[in-house]
Short mmCIF file of C-alpha atoms and ligand atoms in Angstrom, two decimals:
data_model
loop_
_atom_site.label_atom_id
_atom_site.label_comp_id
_atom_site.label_asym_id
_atom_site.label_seq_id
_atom_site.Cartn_x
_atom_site.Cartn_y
_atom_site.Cartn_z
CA UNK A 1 -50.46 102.87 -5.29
CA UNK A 2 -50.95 99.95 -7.63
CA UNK A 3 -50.08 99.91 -11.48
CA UNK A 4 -47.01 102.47 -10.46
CA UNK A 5 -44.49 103.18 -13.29
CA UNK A 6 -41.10 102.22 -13.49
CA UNK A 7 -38.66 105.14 -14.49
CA UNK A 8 -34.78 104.00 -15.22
CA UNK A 9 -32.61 107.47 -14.48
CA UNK A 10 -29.51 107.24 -16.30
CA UNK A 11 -26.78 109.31 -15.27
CA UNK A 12 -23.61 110.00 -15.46
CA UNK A 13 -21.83 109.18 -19.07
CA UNK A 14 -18.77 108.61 -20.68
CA UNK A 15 -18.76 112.77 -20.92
CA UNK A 16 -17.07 116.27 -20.08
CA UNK A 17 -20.47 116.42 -18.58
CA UNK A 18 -20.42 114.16 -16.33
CA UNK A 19 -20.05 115.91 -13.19
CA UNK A 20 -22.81 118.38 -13.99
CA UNK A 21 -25.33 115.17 -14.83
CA UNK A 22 -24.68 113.32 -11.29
CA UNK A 23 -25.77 116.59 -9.98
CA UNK A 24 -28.74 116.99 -12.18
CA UNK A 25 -29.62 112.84 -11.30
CA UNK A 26 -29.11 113.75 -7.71
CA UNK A 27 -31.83 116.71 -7.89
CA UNK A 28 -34.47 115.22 -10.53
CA UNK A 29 -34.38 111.81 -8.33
CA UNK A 30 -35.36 113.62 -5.39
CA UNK A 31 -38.05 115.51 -6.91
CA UNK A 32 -39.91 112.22 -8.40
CA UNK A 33 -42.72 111.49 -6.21
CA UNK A 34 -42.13 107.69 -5.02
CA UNK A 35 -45.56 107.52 -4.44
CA UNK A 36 -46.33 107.45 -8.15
CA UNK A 37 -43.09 105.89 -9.94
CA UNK A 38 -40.40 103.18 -8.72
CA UNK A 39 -37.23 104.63 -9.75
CA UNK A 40 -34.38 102.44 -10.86
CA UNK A 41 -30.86 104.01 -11.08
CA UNK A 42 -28.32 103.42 -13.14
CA UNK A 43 -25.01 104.92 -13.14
CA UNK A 44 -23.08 105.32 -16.14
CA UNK A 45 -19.50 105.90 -14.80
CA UNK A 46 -17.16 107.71 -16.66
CA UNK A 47 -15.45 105.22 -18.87
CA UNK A 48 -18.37 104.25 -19.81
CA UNK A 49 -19.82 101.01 -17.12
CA UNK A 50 -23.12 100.78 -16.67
CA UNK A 51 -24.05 100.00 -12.63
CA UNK A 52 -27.86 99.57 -12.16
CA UNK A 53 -28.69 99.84 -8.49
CA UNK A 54 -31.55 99.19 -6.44
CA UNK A 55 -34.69 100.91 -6.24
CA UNK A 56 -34.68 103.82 -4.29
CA UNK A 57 -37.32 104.29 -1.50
CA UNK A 58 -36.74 107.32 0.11
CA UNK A 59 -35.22 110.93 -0.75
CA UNK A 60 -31.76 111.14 -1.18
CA UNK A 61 -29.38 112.51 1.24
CA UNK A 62 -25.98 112.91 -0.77
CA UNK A 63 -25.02 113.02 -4.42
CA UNK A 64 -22.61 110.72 -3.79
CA UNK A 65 -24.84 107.51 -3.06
CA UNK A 66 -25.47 107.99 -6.59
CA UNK A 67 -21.59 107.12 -7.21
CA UNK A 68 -22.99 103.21 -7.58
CA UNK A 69 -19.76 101.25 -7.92
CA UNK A 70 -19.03 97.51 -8.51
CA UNK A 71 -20.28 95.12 -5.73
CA UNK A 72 -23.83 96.25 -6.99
CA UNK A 73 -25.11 94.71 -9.96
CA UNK A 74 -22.34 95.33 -12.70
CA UNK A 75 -24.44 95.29 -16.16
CA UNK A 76 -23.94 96.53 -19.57
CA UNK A 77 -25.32 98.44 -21.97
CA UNK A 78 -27.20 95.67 -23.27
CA UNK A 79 -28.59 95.77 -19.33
CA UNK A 80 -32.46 94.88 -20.10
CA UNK A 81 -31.10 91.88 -22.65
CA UNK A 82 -29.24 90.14 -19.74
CA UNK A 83 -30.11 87.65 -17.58
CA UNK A 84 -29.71 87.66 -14.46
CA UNK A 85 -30.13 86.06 -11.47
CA UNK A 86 -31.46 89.06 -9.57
CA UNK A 87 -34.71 90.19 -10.71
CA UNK A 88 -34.49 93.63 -9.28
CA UNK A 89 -31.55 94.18 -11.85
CA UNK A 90 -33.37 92.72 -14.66
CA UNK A 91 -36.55 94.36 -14.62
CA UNK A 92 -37.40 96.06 -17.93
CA UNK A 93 -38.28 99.76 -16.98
CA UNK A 94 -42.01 101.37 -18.44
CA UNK A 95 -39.88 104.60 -19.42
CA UNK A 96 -35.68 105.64 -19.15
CA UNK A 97 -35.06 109.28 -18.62
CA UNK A 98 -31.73 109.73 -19.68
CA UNK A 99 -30.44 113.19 -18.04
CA UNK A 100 -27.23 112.67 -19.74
CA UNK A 101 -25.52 115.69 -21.49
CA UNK A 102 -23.25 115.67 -24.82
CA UNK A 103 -21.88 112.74 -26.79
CA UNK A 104 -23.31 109.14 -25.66
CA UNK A 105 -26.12 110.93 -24.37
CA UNK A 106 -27.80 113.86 -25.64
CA UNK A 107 -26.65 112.75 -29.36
CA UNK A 108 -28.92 109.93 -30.13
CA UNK A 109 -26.43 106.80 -29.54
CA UNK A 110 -28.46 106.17 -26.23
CA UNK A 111 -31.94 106.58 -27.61
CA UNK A 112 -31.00 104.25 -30.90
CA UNK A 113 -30.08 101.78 -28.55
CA UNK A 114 -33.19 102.32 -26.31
CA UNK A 115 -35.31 101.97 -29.80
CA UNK A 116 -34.09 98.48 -30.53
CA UNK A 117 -34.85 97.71 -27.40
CA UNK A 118 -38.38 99.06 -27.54
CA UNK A 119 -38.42 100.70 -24.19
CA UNK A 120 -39.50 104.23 -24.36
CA UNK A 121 -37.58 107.47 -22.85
CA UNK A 122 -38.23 110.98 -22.41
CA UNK A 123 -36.80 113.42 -25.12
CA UNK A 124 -35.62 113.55 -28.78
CA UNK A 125 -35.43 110.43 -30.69
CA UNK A 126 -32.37 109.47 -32.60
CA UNK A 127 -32.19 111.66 -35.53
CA UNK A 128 -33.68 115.29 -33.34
CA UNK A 129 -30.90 114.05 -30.97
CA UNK A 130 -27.93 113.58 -33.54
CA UNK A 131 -29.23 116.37 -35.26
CA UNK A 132 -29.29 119.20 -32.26
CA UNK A 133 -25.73 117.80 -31.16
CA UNK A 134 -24.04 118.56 -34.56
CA UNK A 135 -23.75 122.28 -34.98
CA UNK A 136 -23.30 121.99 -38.87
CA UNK A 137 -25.86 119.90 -39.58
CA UNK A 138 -28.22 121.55 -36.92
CA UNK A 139 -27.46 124.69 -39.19
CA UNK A 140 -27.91 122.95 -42.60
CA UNK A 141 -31.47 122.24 -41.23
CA UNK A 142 -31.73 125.59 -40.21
CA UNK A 143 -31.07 127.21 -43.77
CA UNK A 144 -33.05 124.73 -45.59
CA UNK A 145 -36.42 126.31 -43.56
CA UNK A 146 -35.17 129.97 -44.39
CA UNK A 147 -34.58 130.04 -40.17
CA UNK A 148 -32.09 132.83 -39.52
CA UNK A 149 -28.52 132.24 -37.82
CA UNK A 150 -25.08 133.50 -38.04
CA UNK A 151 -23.21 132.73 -41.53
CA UNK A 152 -21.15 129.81 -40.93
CA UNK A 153 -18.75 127.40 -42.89
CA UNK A 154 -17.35 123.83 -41.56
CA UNK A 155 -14.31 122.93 -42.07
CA UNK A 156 -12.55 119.31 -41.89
CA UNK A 157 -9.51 117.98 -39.80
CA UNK A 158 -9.14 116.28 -43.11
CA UNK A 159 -9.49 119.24 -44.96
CA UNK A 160 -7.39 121.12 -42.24
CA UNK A 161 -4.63 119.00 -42.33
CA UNK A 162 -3.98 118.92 -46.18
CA UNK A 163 -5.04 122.78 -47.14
CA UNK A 164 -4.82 125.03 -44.69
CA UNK A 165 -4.27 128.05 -46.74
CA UNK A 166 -7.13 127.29 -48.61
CA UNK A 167 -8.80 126.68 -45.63
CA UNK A 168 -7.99 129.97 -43.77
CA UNK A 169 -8.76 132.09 -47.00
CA UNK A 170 -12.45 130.60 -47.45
CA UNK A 171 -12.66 131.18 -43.60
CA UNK A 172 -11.72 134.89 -44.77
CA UNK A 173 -13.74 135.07 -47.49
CA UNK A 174 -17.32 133.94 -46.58
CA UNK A 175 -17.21 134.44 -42.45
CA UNK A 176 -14.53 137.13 -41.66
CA UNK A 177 -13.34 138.48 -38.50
CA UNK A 178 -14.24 138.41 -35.84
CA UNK A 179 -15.98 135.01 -35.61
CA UNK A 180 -16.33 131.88 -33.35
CA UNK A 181 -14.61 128.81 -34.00
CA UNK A 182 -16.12 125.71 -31.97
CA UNK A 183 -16.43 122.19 -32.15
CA UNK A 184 -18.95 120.62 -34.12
CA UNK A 185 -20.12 118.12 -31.63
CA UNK A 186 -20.05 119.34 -28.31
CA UNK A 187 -21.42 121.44 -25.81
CA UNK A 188 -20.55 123.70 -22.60
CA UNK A 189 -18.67 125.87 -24.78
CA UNK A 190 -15.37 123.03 -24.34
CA UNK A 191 -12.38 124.23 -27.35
CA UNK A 192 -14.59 127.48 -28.24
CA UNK A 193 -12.43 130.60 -29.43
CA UNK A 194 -13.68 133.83 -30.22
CA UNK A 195 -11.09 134.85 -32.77
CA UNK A 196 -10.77 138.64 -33.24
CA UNK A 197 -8.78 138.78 -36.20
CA UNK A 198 -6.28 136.15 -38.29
CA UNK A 199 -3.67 136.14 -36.66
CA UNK A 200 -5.50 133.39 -33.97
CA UNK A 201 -7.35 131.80 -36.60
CA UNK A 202 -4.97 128.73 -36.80
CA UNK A 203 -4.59 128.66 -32.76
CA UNK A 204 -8.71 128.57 -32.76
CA UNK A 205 -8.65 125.40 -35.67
CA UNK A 206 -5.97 123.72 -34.02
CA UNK A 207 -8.16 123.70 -30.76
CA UNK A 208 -11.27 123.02 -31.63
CA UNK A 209 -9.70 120.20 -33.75
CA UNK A 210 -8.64 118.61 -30.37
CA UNK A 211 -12.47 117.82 -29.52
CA UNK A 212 -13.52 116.86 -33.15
CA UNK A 213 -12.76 116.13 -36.31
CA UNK A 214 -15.15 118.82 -37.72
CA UNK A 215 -15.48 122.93 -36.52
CA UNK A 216 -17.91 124.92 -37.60
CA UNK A 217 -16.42 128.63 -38.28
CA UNK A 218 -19.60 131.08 -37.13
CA UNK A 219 -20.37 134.77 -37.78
CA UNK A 220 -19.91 136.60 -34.77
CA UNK A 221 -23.35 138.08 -33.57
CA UNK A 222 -23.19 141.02 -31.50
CA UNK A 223 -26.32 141.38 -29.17
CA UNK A 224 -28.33 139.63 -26.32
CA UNK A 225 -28.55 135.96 -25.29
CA UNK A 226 -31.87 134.35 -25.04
CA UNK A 227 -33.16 131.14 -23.49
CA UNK A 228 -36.34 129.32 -24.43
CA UNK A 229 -37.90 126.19 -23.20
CA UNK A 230 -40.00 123.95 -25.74
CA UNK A 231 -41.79 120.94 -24.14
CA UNK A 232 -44.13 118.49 -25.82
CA UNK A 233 -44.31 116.09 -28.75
CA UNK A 234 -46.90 117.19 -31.54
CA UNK A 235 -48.82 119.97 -29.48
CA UNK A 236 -46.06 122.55 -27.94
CA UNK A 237 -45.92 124.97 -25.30
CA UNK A 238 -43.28 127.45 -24.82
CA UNK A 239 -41.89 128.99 -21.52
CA UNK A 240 -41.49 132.45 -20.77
CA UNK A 241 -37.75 133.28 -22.33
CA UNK A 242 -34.66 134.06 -20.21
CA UNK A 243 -31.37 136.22 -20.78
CA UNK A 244 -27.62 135.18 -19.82
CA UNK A 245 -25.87 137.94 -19.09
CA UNK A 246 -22.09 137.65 -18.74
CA UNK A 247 -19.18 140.22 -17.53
CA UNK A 248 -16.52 138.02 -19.88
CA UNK A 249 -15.98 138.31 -23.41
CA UNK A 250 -18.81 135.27 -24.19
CA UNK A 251 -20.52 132.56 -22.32
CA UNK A 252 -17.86 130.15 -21.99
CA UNK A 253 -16.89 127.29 -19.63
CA UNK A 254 -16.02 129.38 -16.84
CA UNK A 255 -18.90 131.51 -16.63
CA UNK A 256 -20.97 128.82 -16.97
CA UNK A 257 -19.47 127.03 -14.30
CA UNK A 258 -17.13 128.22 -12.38
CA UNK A 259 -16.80 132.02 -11.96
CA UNK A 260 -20.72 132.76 -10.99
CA UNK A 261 -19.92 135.79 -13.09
CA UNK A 262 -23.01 134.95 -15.47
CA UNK A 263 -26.80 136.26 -14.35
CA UNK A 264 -29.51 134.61 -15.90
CA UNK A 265 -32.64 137.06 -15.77
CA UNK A 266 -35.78 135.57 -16.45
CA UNK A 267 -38.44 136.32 -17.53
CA UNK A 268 -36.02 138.41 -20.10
CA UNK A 269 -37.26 141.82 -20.51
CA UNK A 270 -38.40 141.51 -24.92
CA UNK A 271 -40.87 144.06 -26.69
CA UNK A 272 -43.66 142.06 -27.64
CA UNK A 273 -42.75 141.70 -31.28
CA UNK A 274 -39.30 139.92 -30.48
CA UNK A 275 -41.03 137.87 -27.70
CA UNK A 276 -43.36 136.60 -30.45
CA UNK A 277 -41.33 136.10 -32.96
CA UNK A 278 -38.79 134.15 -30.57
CA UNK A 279 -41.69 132.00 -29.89
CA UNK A 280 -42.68 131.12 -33.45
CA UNK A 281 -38.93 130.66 -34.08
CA UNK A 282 -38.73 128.27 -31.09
CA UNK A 283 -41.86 126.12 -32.12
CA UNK A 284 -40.29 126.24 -35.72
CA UNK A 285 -36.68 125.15 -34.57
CA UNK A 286 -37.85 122.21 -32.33
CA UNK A 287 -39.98 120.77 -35.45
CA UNK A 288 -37.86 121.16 -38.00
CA UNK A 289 -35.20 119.26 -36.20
CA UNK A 290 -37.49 116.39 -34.73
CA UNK A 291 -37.14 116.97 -31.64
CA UNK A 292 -39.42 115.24 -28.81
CA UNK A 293 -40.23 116.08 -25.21
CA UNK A 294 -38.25 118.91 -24.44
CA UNK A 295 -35.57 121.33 -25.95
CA UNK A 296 -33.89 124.45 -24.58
CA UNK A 297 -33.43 126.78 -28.23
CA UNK A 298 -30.81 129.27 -27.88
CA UNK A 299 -31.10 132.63 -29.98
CA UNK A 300 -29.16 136.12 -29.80
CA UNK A 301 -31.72 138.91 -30.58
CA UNK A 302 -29.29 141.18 -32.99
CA UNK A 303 -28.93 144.48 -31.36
CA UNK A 304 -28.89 146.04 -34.83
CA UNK A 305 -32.25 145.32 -36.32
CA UNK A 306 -33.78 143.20 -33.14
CA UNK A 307 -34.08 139.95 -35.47
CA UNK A 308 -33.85 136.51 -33.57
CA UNK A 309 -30.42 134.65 -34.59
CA UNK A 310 -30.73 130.86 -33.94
CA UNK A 311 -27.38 129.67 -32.27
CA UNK A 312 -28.63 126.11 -31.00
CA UNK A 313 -30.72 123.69 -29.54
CA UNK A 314 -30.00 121.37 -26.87
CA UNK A 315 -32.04 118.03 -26.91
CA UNK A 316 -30.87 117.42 -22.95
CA UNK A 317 -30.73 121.19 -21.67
CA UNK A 318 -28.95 121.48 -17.80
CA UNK A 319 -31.57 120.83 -15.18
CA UNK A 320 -30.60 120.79 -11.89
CA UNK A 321 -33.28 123.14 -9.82
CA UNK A 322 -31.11 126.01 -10.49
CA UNK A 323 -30.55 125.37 -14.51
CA UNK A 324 -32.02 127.53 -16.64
CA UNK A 325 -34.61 125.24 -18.41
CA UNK A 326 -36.27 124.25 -15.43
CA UNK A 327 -36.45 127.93 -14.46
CA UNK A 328 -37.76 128.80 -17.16
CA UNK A 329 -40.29 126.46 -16.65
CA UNK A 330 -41.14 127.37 -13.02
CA UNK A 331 -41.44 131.26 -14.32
CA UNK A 332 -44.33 129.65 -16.61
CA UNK A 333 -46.09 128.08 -14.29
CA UNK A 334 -44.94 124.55 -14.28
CA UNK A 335 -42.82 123.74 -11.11
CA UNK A 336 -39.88 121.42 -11.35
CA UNK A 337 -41.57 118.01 -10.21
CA UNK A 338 -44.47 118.37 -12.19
CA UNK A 339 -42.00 119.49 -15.38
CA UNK A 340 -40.41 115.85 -14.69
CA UNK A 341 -43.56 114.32 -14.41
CA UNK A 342 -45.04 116.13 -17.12
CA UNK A 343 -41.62 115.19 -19.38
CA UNK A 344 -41.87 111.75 -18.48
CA UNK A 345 -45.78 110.89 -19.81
CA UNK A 346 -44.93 112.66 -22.78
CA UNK A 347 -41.82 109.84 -23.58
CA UNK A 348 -44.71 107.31 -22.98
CA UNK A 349 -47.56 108.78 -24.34
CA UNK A 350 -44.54 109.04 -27.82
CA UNK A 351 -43.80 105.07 -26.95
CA UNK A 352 -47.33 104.20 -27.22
CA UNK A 353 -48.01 105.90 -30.43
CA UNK A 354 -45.46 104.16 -32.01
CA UNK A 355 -47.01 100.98 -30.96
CA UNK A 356 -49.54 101.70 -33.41
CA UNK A 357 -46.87 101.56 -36.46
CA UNK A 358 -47.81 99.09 -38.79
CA UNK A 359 -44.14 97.64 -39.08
CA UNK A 360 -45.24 94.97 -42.24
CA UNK A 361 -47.66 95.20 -44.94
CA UNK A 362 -51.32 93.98 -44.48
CA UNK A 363 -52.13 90.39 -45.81
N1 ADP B 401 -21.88 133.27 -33.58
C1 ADP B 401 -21.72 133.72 -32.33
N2 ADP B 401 -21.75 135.05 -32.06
C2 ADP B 401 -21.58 135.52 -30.80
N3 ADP B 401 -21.35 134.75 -29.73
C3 ADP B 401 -21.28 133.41 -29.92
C4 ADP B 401 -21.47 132.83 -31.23
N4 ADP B 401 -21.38 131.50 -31.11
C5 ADP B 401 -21.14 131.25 -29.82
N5 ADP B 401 -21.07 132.39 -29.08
C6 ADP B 401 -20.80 132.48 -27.64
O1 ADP B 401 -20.22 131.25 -27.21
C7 ADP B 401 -21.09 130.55 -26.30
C8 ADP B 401 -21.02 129.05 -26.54
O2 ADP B 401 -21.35 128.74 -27.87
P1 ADP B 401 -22.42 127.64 -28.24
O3 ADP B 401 -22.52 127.58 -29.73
O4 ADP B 401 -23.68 127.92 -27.52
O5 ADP B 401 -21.74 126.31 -27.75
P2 ADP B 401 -22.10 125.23 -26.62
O6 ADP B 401 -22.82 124.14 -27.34
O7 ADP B 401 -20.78 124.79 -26.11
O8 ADP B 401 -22.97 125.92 -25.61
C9 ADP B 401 -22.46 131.16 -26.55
O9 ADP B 401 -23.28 131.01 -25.43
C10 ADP B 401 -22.08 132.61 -26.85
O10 ADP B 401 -21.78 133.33 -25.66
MG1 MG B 402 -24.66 127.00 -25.93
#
C-alpha cells in the first residue's frame, strides 16, 4: 500500500516498569497491521540507551527479539537529530507511540522532547502527562474543579527531614487513621503503605520517601474499585467501566502482578446513576487535566453514599491484550488492533492541528 505511515514504538524505559512495557511492545507490535504502517522499534533499555532497530516485516515470534542490543544501530535520545550513515536508522517517523509506563515515559519528559522535535505521538502532551503522574498536583487540579477525591495532604522529604513532629501531627490532624501513604510520582502501587493507625506512620514516610522526595498522605476510602477508559482528543468516548477485585488488604504490587489473586470484572455491575455519573466524572477528569488520546481514570464508588471518589489517572494505562484498558475497550466494542489504530490517528490528527498554530504575529 503506498503513502503507508511510519509508527516509532518505544519501549522499554529507564523504569520499575520496564518489564511490564517489553511485554506490552511485544503484544501492540504484533497487533499493528503491516499492511497499513511500517513500524520502527526502538528499545529503550533500562539505563536508559536508546537502540532503534530495523523495520519489522512480519509478526513477532518472541518478546525477546525486542531485547535490541548494541551491534544494531546504537542512537540517542536525540535519535531523529543524528546523522547517520544508515538511512533506515535515521528516518524521521510520521507518529511515536510511546507505550512506556511511569517516570521518563508516561510523565511528559518523552513527549517534551518529542515536541521540540515536532514529531507527533499518541497520548497526553507534556503538561496532561506531568500532571496525571504527580498525585498532588493531579489532586490540586482535582479540587480546583470541585471533582471529589479522598482528603489528602503532601508532605516534603525536606519538610520530613527537619519537622517530623509537626509533620506527623498535621498528618493527624487533617487525614487521620487509617490512610494511604504513597509516593507522589509513581505508579504500580511501588513504596505504598496502608497505615492503620500511628504507630506505622513514620515506617510508611520513611518508605515512600525512598521513591520520592514528595508523598502524598490520602484518606482511606472504603468501597469498590472502578476502571474507566477515556479515548479521544476534543470529542470523547468512554468505555464500559470495570471493577478490580482483590482478596489482599489493597491493590498493591503483588496482586497486580504476581499473585493472580486480583479479578477484574468487566463490564462492572453499577446502578445506572453511578454508571453515569462515573462517566461525566471521567470526561471531566481527562479535560481538566489535558489529557490527549487516551487515559484509564481510576475512581472508588464510596460504599457509604455511592459517590464516585477520583483516585487517579494514568496518561499510559497497562495494555498488553489482557490489561484492563484494552479490555475495557474490547467490552465496548472496539477490539484491540483497531483501539491502536484508532489511538494512533488521533496523535496525528492532534499533530496536524497544531500545525495550524500561528507561532509569530501577522505582518
Ligand atoms: N485513598 C485510598 N483509599 C483506599 N485505597 C487506596 C487509596 N489510595 C490507594 N489505595 C489502594 O492502593 C492502590 C494503589 O494506589 P494508587 O494511588 O492507585 O497508586 P498507583 O499509581 O501505584 O496505582 C489502589 O489501587 C487501592 O487499592
Ligand atoms: Mg493505581
Amino acid at each position: 500500500m503506498a503513502n503507508k505511515k511510519t509508527v516509532a514504538v518505544l519501549y522499554g524505559g529507564k523504569s520499575a516498569e520496564y518489564d511490564i512495557s517489553i511485554q506490552t511492545a511485544f503484544s501492540a507490535i504484533n497487533a499493528i497491521d503491516l499492511n497499513k504502517f511500517r513500524v520502527l522499534p526502538i528499545h529503550i533499555t533500562n539505563n536508559g540507551k536508546w537502540i532503534q532497530g530495523h523495520e519489522i516485516l512480519e509478526k513477532i515470534a518472541y518478546k525477546d527479539q525486542l531485547l535490541l542490543d548494541e551491534p544494531q544501530a546504537k542512537v540517542s535520545p536525540a535519535l531523529w537529530l543524528t546523522p547517520t550513515s544508515d538511512p533506515s536508522s535515521s528516518q524521521t517517523p510520521d507518529i511515536v507511540f510511546p507505550l512506556l509506563h511511569g517516570t521518563n515515559g508516561e510523565d511528559g519528559t518523552v513527549q517534551g522532547m518529542l515536541e521540540l522535535l515536532n514529531i507527533a505521538y499518541v497520548g497526553s502532551g507534556v503538561m496532561g502527562s506531568a500532571a496525571g503522574m504527580d498525585k498532588v498536583i493531579m489532586k490540586d487540579i482535582f479540587a480546583a474543579h470541585g471533582i471529589q477525591g479522598p482528603h489528602y495532604v503532601s508532605v516534603t522529604k525536606y519538610e520530613w527531614t527537619n519537622n517530623q513532629d509537626e509533620m506527623i501531627k498535621m498528618i493527624e490532624e487533617k487525614i487521620g487513621f487509617p490512610n494511604f501513604v504513597k509516593p507522589a510520582n509513581l505508579g504500580s502501587s511501588v513504596g505504598i503503605s496502608q497505615c492503620l493507625d500511628e504507630s506505622t506512620i513514620v515506617k510508611a514516610v520513611d518508605e515512600a520517601l525512598r521513591y520520592d522526595t514528595k508523598v502524598i498522605v490520602e484518606e482511606k476510602i472504603v468501597g469498590r474499585e472502578v476502571e474507566i477508559g477515556v479515548i479521544g482528543n476534543d470529542e470523547l468516548e468512554v468505555s464500559v467501566p470495570g471493577e478490580i477485585q482483590t482478596t489482599g488488604t489493597f491493590y498493591d504490587y503483588q496482586s497486580k502482578y504476581q499473585d493472580g489473586k486480583s479479578r477484574m470484572i468487566i463490564p462492572a455491575d453499577l446502578p445506572e446513576d453511578v454508571l453515569i455519573e462515573l462517566k461525566t466524572t471521567a470526561k471531566k477528569v481527562f479535560k481538566v487535566l489535558n489529557c490527549k488520546g487516551l487515559a484509564r481514570v481510576d475512581v472508588f464508588i464510596q460504599e457509604s453514599d455511592h459517590k464516585v471518589m477520583v483516585n487517579e489517572v494514568n496518561t499510559l494505562p497497562g495494555f498488553t491484550p489482557f490489561s484492563m484498558f484494552p479490555l475495557l475497550w474490547k467490552h465496548t466494542g472496539l477490539p484491540y488492533d483497531k483501539l491502536i489504530e484508532k489511538l494512533i490517528q488521533l496523535g496525528i490528527d492532534r499533530h496536524q492541528e497544531k500545525q495550524t498554530l500561528r507561532f509569530r504575529l501577522e505582518d
